[in-house]
């Protein structure tokens, strides 16, 4: 059986922050970027968000 994990993300004016973890064990890896995700009339730019988040999440999963 595989343990379920989580990815928590905070995107704000000061940058993007994320953690991965497993319930009951807490965060296993953290990462951040000082580059804020671009926003426009419709909110967060999804392409720019994923451009930052995907490599960050892959690196955290490898670390965890």
Coordinates of N, CA and C in Angstrom, one line a residue:
X1 N 0.8 -1.2 0.0 CA 0.0 0.0 0.0 C 0.9 1.2 0.0
X2 N 0.5 2.2 -0.8 CA 1.3 3.4 -0.9 C 0.7 4.5 0.0
X3 N 1.6 5.2 0.7 CA 1.1 6.3 1.6 C 0.7 7.5 0.8
X4 N -0.4 8.1 1.2 CA -0.9 9.3 0.5 C -0.1 10.5 1.0
X5 N 0.3 11.3 0.1 CA 1.1 12.5 0.5 C 0.4 13.8 0.1
X6 N 1.0 14.9 0.4 CA 0.4 16.2 0.1 C 1.4 17.1 -0.5
X7 N 0.9 18.1 -1.3 CA 1.7 19.2 -1.8 C 0.9 20.4 -1.4
X8 N 1.5 21.3 -0.6 CA 0.9 22.5 -0.2 C 1.6 23.7 -0.9
X9 N 0.9 24.6 -1.5 CA 1.5 25.7 -2.2 C 0.9 27.0 -1.8
X10 N 1.8 28.0 -1.7 CA 1.4 29.4 -1.3 C 2.0 30.3 -2.4
X11 N 1.1 30.9 -3.2 CA 1.6 31.9 -4.2 C 1.1 33.3 -3.8
X12 N 2.1 34.2 -3.7 CA 1.8 35.5 -3.3 C 2.7 36.5 -3.9
X13 N 2.6 37.7 -3.5 CA 3.4 38.8 -4.0 C 4.9 38.7 -3.8
X14 N 5.3 37.9 -2.8 CA 6.7 37.8 -2.5 C 7.3 36.5 -3.1
X15 N 6.5 35.7 -3.8 CA 7.0 34.5 -4.5 C 6.1 33.3 -4.3
X16 N 6.7 32.2 -4.6 CA 6.0 30.9 -4.6 C 6.7 30.0 -3.5
X17 N 5.9 29.5 -2.6 CA 6.5 28.6 -1.6 C 5.7 27.3 -1.6
X18 N 6.4 26.2 -1.4 CA 5.7 24.9 -1.4 C 6.4 23.9 -0.5
X19 N 5.6 22.9 0.0 CA 6.1 21.8 0.8 C 5.4 20.5 0.3
X20 N 6.1 19.4 0.5 CA 5.5 18.1 0.3 C 5.7 17.3 1.6
X21 N 4.7 16.5 1.9 CA 4.8 15.7 3.1 C 3.8 14.6 3.1
X22 N 3.8 13.9 4.3 CA 2.9 12.8 4.5 C 2.2 13.0 5.8
X23 N 0.9 12.8 5.8 CA 0.1 13.1 7.0 C 0.7 12.3 8.2
X24 N 0.8 12.9 9.3 CA 1.4 12.2 10.5 C 2.9 12.4 10.6
X25 N 3.5 12.7 9.5 CA 5.0 12.9 9.5 C 5.4 14.3 9.3
X26 N 4.5 15.2 8.8 CA 4.8 16.6 8.6 C 5.5 16.8 7.3
X27 N 6.0 18.0 7.0 CA 6.7 18.3 5.8 C 8.0 17.5 5.7
X28 N 8.2 17.0 4.5 CA 9.5 16.3 4.2 C 10.5 17.1 3.4
X29 N 10.0 18.0 2.6 CA 10.8 18.9 1.8 C 10.1 20.2 1.6
X30 N 10.9 21.3 1.5 CA 10.4 22.6 1.2 C 11.1 23.3 0.1
X31 N 10.5 24.2 -0.6 CA 11.1 24.9 -1.7 C 10.4 26.3 -1.8
X32 N 11.2 27.2 -2.4 CA 10.6 28.6 -2.6 C 11.3 29.3 -3.8
X33 N 10.5 30.2 -4.3 CA 11.0 31.0 -5.4 C 10.7 32.5 -5.0
X34 N 11.7 33.4 -5.3 CA 11.4 34.8 -5.0 C 10.7 35.5 -6.1
X35 N 10.4 34.8 -7.2 CA 9.7 35.3 -8.3 C 8.2 35.2 -8.2
X36 N 7.5 36.3 -8.0 CA 6.0 36.1 -7.9 C 5.4 35.6 -9.2
X37 N 4.3 34.8 -9.1 CA 3.6 34.3 -10.3 C 2.9 35.5 -10.9
X38 N 3.0 35.6 -12.2 CA 2.3 36.7 -12.9 C 0.8 36.6 -12.7
X39 N 0.2 37.7 -12.7 CA -1.3 37.8 -12.6 C -1.8 38.7 -13.7
X40 N -3.1 38.6 -14.0 CA -3.7 39.4 -15.0 C -5.1 39.6 -14.6
X41 N -5.9 40.0 -15.5 CA -7.3 40.3 -15.3 C -8.1 39.1 -14.7
X42 N -7.7 37.9 -15.1 CA -8.4 36.7 -14.7 C -7.7 36.0 -13.6
X43 N -6.7 36.7 -12.9 CA -6.1 36.1 -11.7 C -4.7 35.5 -12.1
X44 N -4.3 34.5 -11.4 CA -2.9 33.9 -11.6 C -2.8 33.3 -13.0
X45 N -1.6 33.6 -13.6 CA -1.3 33.1 -15.0 C -1.0 31.6 -14.8
X46 N -1.8 30.7 -15.2 CA -1.6 29.2 -15.0 C -0.3 28.7 -15.6
X47 N 0.0 29.2 -16.8 CA 1.3 28.7 -17.4 C 2.5 29.1 -16.6
X48 N 2.5 30.3 -16.1 CA 3.7 30.8 -15.3 C 3.7 30.1 -14.0
X49 N 2.5 29.8 -13.4 CA 2.4 29.1 -12.1 C 3.0 27.7 -12.3
X50 N 2.6 27.0 -13.3 CA 3.1 25.6 -13.5 C 4.6 25.6 -13.9
X51 N 5.0 26.6 -14.6 CA 6.4 26.7 -15.0 C 7.3 26.8 -13.8
X52 N 6.9 27.4 -12.8 CA 7.6 27.5 -11.5 C 7.4 26.2 -10.6
X53 N 6.1 25.8 -10.5 CA 5.8 24.8 -9.6 C 6.2 23.4 -10.0
X54 N 6.1 23.0 -11.2 CA 6.4 21.6 -11.6 C 7.9 21.2 -11.3
X55 N 8.9 22.0 -11.7 CA 10.3 21.6 -11.4 C 10.5 21.6 -9.9
X56 N 9.8 22.6 -9.2 CA 10.0 22.7 -7.7 C 9.4 21.4 -7.1
X57 N 8.2 21.0 -7.5 CA 7.6 19.8 -6.9 C 8.4 18.5 -7.2
X58 N 8.9 18.4 -8.4 CA 9.8 17.3 -8.8 C 11.0 17.2 -7.9
X59 N 11.6 18.3 -7.7 CA 12.8 18.4 -6.8 C 12.5 18.0 -5.4
X60 N 11.4 18.5 -4.9 CA 11.0 18.2 -3.5 C 10.6 16.7 -3.4
X61 N 10.0 16.1 -4.3 CA 9.6 14.7 -4.3 C 10.9 13.9 -4.3
X62 N 11.8 14.2 -5.1 CA 13.1 13.5 -5.1 C 13.8 13.6 -3.8
X63 N 13.8 14.8 -3.2 CA 14.4 15.0 -1.9 C 13.7 14.2 -0.8
X64 N 12.4 14.2 -0.8 CA 11.6 13.5 0.2 C 11.7 12.0 0.1

